Short mmCIF file of C-alpha atoms in Angstrom, two decimals:
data_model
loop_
_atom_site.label_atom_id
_atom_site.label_comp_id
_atom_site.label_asym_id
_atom_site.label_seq_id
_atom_site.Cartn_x
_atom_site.Cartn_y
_atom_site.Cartn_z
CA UNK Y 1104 0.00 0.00 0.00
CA UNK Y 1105 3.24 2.74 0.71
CA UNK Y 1106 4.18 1.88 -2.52
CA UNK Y 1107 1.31 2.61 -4.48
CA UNK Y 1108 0.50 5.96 -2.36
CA UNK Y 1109 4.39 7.23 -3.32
CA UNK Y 1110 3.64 6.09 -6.92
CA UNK Y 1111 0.65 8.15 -6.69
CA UNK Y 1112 2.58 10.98 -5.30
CA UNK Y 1113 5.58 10.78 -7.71
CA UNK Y 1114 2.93 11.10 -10.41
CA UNK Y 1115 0.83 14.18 -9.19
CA UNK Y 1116 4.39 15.53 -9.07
CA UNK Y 1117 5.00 14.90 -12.06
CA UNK Y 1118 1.54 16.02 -13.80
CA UNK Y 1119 2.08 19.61 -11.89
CA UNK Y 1120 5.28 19.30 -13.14
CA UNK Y 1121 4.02 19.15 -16.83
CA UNK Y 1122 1.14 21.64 -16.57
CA UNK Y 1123 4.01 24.31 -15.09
CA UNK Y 1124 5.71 23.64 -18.18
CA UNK Y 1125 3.08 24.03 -20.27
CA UNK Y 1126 2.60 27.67 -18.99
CA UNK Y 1127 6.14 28.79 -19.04
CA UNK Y 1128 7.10 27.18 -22.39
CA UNK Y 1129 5.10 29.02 -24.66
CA UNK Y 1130 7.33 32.18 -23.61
CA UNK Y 1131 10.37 30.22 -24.06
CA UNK Y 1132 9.40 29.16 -27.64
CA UNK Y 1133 8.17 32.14 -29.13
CA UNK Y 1134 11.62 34.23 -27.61
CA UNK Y 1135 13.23 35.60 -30.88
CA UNK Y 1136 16.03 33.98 -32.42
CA UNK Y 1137 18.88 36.40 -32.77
CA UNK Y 1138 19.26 38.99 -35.50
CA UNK Y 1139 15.23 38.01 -36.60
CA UNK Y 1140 12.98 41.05 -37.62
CA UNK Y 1141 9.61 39.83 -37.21
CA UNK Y 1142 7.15 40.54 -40.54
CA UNK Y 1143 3.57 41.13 -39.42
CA UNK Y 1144 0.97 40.46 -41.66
CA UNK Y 1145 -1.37 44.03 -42.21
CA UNK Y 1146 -4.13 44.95 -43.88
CA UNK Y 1147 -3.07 47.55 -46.86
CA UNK Y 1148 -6.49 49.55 -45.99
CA UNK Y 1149 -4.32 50.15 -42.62
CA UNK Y 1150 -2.41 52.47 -44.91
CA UNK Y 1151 1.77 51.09 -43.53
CA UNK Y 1152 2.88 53.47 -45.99
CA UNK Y 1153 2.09 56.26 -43.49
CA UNK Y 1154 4.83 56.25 -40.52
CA UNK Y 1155 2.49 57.54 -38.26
CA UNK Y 1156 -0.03 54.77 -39.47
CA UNK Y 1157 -2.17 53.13 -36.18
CA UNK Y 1158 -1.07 49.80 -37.63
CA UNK Y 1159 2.50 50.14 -36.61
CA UNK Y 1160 1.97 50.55 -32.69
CA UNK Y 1161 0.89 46.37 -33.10
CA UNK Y 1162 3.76 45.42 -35.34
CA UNK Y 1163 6.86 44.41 -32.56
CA UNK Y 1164 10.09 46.61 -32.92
CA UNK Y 1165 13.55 45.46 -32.69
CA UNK Y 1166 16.61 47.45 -31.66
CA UNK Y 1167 19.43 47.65 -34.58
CA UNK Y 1168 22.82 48.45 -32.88
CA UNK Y 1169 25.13 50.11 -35.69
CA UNK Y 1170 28.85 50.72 -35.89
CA UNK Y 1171 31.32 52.65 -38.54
CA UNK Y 1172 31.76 51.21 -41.39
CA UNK Y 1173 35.64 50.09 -42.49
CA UNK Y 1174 36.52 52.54 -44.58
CA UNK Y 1175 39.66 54.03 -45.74
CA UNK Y 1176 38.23 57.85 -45.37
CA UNK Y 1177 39.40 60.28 -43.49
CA UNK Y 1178 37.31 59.98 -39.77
CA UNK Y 1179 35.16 57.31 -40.86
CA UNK Y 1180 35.44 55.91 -37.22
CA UNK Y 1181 33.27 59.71 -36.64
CA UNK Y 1182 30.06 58.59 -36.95
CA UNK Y 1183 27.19 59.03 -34.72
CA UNK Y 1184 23.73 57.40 -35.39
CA UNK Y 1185 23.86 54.19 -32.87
CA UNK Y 1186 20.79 52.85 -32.90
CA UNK Y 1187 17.72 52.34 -35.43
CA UNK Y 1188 14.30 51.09 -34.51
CA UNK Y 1189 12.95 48.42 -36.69
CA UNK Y 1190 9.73 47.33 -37.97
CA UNK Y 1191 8.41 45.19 -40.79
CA UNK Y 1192 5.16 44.44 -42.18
CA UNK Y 1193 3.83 42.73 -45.12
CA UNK Y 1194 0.30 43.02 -46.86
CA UNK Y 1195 -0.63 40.83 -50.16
CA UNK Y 1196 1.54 42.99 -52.42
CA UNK Y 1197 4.33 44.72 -50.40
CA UNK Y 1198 7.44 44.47 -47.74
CA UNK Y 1199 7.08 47.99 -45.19
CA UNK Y 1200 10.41 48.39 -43.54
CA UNK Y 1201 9.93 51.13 -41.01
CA UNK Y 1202 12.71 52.40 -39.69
CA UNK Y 1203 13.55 55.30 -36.73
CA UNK Y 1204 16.24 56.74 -35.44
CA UNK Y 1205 17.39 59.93 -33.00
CA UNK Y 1206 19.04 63.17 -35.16
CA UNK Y 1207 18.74 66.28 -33.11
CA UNK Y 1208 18.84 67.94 -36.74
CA UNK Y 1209 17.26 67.29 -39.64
CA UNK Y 1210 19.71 68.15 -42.34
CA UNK Y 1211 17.35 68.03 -45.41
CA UNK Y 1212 19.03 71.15 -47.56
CA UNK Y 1213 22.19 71.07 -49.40
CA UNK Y 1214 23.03 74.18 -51.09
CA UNK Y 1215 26.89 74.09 -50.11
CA UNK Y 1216 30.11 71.56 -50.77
CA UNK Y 1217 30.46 70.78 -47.44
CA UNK Y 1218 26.30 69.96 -46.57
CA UNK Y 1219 25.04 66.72 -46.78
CA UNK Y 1220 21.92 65.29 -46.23
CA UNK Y 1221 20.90 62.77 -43.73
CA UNK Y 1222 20.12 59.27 -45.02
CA UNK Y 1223 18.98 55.88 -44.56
CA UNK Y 1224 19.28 52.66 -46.59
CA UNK Y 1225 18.18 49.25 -46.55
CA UNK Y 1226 20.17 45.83 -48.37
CA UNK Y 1227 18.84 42.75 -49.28
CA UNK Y 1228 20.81 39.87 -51.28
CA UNK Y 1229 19.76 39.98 -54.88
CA UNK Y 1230 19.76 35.74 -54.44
CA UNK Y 1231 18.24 35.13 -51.24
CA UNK Y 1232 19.87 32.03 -50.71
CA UNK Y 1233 23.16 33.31 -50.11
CA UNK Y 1234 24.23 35.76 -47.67
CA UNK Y 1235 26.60 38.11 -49.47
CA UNK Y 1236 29.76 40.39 -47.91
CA UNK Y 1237 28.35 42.98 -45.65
CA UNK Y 1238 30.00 45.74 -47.37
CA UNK Y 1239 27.96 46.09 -50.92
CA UNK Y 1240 28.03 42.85 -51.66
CA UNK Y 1241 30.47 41.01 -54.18
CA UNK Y 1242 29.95 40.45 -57.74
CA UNK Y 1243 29.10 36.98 -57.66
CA UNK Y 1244 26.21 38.02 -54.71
CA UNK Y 1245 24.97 40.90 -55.57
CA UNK Y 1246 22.73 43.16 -53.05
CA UNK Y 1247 19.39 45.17 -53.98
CA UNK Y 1248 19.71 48.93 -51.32
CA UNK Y 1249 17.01 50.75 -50.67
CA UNK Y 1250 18.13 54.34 -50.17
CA UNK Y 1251 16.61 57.52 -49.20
CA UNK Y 1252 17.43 60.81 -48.56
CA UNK Y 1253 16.37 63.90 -46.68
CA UNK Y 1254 16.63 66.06 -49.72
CA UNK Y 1255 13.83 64.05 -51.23
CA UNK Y 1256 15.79 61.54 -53.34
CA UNK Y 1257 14.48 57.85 -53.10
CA UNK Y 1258 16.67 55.58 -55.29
CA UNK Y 1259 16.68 51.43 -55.88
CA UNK Y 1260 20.64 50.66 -56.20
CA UNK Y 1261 22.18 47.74 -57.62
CA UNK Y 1262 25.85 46.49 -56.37
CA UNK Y 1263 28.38 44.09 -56.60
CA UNK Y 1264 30.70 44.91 -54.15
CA UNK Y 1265 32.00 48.32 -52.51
CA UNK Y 1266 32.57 51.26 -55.20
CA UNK Y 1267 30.34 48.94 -57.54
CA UNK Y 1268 26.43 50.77 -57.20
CA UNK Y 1269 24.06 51.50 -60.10
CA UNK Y 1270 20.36 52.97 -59.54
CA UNK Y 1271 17.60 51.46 -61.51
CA UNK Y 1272 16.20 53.14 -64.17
CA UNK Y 1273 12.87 51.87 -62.95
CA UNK Y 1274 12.96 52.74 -59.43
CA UNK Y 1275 9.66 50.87 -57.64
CA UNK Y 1276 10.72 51.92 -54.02
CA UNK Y 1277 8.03 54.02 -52.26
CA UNK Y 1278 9.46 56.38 -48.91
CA UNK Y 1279 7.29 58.14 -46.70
CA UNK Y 1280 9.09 60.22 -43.61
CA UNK Y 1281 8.53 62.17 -40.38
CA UNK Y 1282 10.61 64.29 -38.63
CA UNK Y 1283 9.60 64.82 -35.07
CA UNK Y 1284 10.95 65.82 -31.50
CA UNK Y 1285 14.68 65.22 -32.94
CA UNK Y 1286 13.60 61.97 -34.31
CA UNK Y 1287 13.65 60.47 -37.77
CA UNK Y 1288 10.98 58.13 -39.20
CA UNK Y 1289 11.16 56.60 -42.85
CA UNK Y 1290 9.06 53.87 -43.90
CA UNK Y 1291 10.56 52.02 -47.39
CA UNK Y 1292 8.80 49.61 -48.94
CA UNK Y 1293 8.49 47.45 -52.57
CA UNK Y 1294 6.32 45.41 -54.31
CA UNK Y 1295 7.80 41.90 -53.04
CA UNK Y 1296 8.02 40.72 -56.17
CA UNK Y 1297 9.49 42.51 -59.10
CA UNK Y 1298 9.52 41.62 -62.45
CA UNK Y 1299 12.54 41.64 -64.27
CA UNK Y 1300 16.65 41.14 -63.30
CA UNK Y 1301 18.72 41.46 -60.30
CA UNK Y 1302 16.08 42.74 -57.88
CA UNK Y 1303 15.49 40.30 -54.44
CA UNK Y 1304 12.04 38.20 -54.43
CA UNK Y 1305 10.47 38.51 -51.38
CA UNK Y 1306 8.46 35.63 -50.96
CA UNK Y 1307 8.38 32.21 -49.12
CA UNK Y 1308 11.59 31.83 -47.93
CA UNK Y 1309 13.57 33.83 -45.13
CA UNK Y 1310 15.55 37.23 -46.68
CA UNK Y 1311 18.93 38.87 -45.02
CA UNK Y 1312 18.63 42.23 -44.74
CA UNK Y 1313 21.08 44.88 -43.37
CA UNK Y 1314 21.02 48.75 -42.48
CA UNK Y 1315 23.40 51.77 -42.70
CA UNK Y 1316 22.52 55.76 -41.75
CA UNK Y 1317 24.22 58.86 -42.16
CA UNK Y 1318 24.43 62.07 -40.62
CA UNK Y 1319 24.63 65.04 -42.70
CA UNK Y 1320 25.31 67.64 -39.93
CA UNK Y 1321 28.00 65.31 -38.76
CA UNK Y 1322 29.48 65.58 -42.71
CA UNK Y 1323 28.95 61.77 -42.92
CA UNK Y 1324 28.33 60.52 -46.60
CA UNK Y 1325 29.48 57.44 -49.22
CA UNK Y 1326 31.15 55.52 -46.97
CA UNK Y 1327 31.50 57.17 -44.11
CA UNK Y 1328 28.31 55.84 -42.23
CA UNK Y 1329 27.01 53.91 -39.58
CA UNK Y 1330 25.62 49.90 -40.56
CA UNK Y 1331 24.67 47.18 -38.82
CA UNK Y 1332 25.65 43.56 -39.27
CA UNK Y 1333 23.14 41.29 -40.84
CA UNK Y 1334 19.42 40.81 -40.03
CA UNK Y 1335 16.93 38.60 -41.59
CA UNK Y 1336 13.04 38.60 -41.89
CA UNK Y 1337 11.95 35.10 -41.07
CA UNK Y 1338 9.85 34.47 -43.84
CA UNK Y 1339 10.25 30.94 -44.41
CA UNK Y 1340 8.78 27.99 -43.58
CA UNK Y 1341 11.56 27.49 -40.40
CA UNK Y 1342 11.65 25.89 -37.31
CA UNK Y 1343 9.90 28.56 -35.17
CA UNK Y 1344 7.16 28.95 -37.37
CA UNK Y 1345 3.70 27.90 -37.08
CA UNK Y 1346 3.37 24.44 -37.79
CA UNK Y 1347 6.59 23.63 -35.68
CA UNK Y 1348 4.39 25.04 -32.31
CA UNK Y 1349 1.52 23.61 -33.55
CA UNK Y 1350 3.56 20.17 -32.98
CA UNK Y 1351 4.85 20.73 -30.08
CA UNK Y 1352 1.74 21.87 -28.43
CA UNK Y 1353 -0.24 19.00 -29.64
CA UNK Y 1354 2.56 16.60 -28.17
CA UNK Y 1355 2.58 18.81 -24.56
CA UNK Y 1356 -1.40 18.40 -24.35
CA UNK Y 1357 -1.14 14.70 -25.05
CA UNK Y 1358 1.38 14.21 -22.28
CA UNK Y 1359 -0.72 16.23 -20.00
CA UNK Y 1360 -3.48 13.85 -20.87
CA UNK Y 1361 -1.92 10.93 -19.93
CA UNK Y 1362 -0.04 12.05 -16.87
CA UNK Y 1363 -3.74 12.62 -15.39
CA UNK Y 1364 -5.00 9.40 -16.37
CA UNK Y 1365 -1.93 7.62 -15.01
CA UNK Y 1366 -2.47 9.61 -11.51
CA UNK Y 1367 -6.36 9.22 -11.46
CA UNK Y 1368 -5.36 4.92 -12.26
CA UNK Y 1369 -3.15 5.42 -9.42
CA UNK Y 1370 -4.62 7.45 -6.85
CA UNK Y 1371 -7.93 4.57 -7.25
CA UNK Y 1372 -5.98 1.85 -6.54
CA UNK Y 1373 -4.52 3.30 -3.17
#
């Protein structure tokens, strides 16, 4: 009879034991795998275009830490955006990147030699399969930047490598901006898919994606700027996706299942 009650015990310990898990884990699971960007899924009616748009205070936002780019002009290492705020969404037709960042000025005119604009820019691999050289790319992986500036230029660039970038004569990029309390806010975005050449499909599978910013007032341009190391959107059928927790739940309420029926068998026979 002691026997039976601590096999009874040991498996009400147990069952807790499972149920706790089954609370916690669902936290642990969905915890985002470093360098991910999560792409929400919006309604286009909820206008993302607009940086101000309700729809982005429900889209999560992830923390970009940048650094100076290598580069072999003079005080390249002076550079002085740090941080950008990212967000991405995704309706039927386009990819929104949203991006913000602190500039106590907003350096929009250049009428002089020595005034530059502040910018923003956004790379993708031109083959998504293959994650390219941070810097521009290389010719054999080639990199699709989305580029805008505050003195109203928007530009789709093609390179292959640093010293290598083209603009498309077809530009399809669409920027929208705010400038506010000594804060930037651009949101990019693209048809995901493209016809033609050299441009990055954004479709089914998971895209690398990278960031650089400059500072006009800080007489950053080219390459002296502030980037980031890679990113990706997790757009792909991976394992933290869906169907993956939709496994692993289905296995966690099984066992729960038959913990309880193996501490109601016991707890009868005692």
């Amino acid at each position: 009879m002691r026997e039976e009650r601590s096999a009874a015990l040991a498996a009400a310990v147990l069952s807790c034991l499972v149920v706790v898990t089954a609370a916690v884990a669902p936290a642990l699971t969905s915890a985002r795998p470093a360098n991910q960007i999560p792409v929400e899924e919006v309604s286009g009616d909820a206008n993302p275009q607009r940086p101000t748009a309700e729809v982005w205070t429900a889209v999560p936002s992830v923390d970009v830490p940048l650094t100076s780019a290598p580069s072999g002009l003079p005080n390249a290492n002076d550079t002085s955006v740090e941080t950008l705020d990212v967000q991405a969404a995704r309706d039927q037709r386009r990819l929104y990147v949203r991006v913000s960042w602190k500039d106590g000025t907003a350096d929009r005119n250049v009428t002089g030699p020595r005034e530059f604009a502040d910018a923003v820019a956004v790379q993708l691999p031109v083959n998504t399969s293959a994650r390219p050289p941070i810097a521009m790319g290389s010719t054999r992986t080639p990199v699709n930047v989305w580029y805008w500036s505050a003195d109203g230029g928007t530009e789709e660039l093609l390179a292959g490598g640093p010293g290598s970038t083209t603009a498309f004569g077809n530009a399809t990029v669409r920027t929208t901006t705010t400038y506010d309390d000594g804060r930037w806010t651009v949101v990019l975005s693209r048809e995901r898919r493209v016809p033609g050449p050299n441009r990055t499909s954004i479709g089914g599978e998971d895209v690398d994606v990278a960031f650089a910013a400059w500072n006009g007032s800080n007489m950053e341009r080219s390459g002296r700027k502030s980037v980031s190391e890679w990113y990706h959107f997790p757009l792909g059928p991976g394992p933290q996706g869906p169907p993956y927790e939709t496994i692993l739940w289905t296995v966690a309420g099984l066992a729960i299942v038959g913990v309880a029926l193996v501490t109601i068998t016991a707890v009868r026979r005692t």
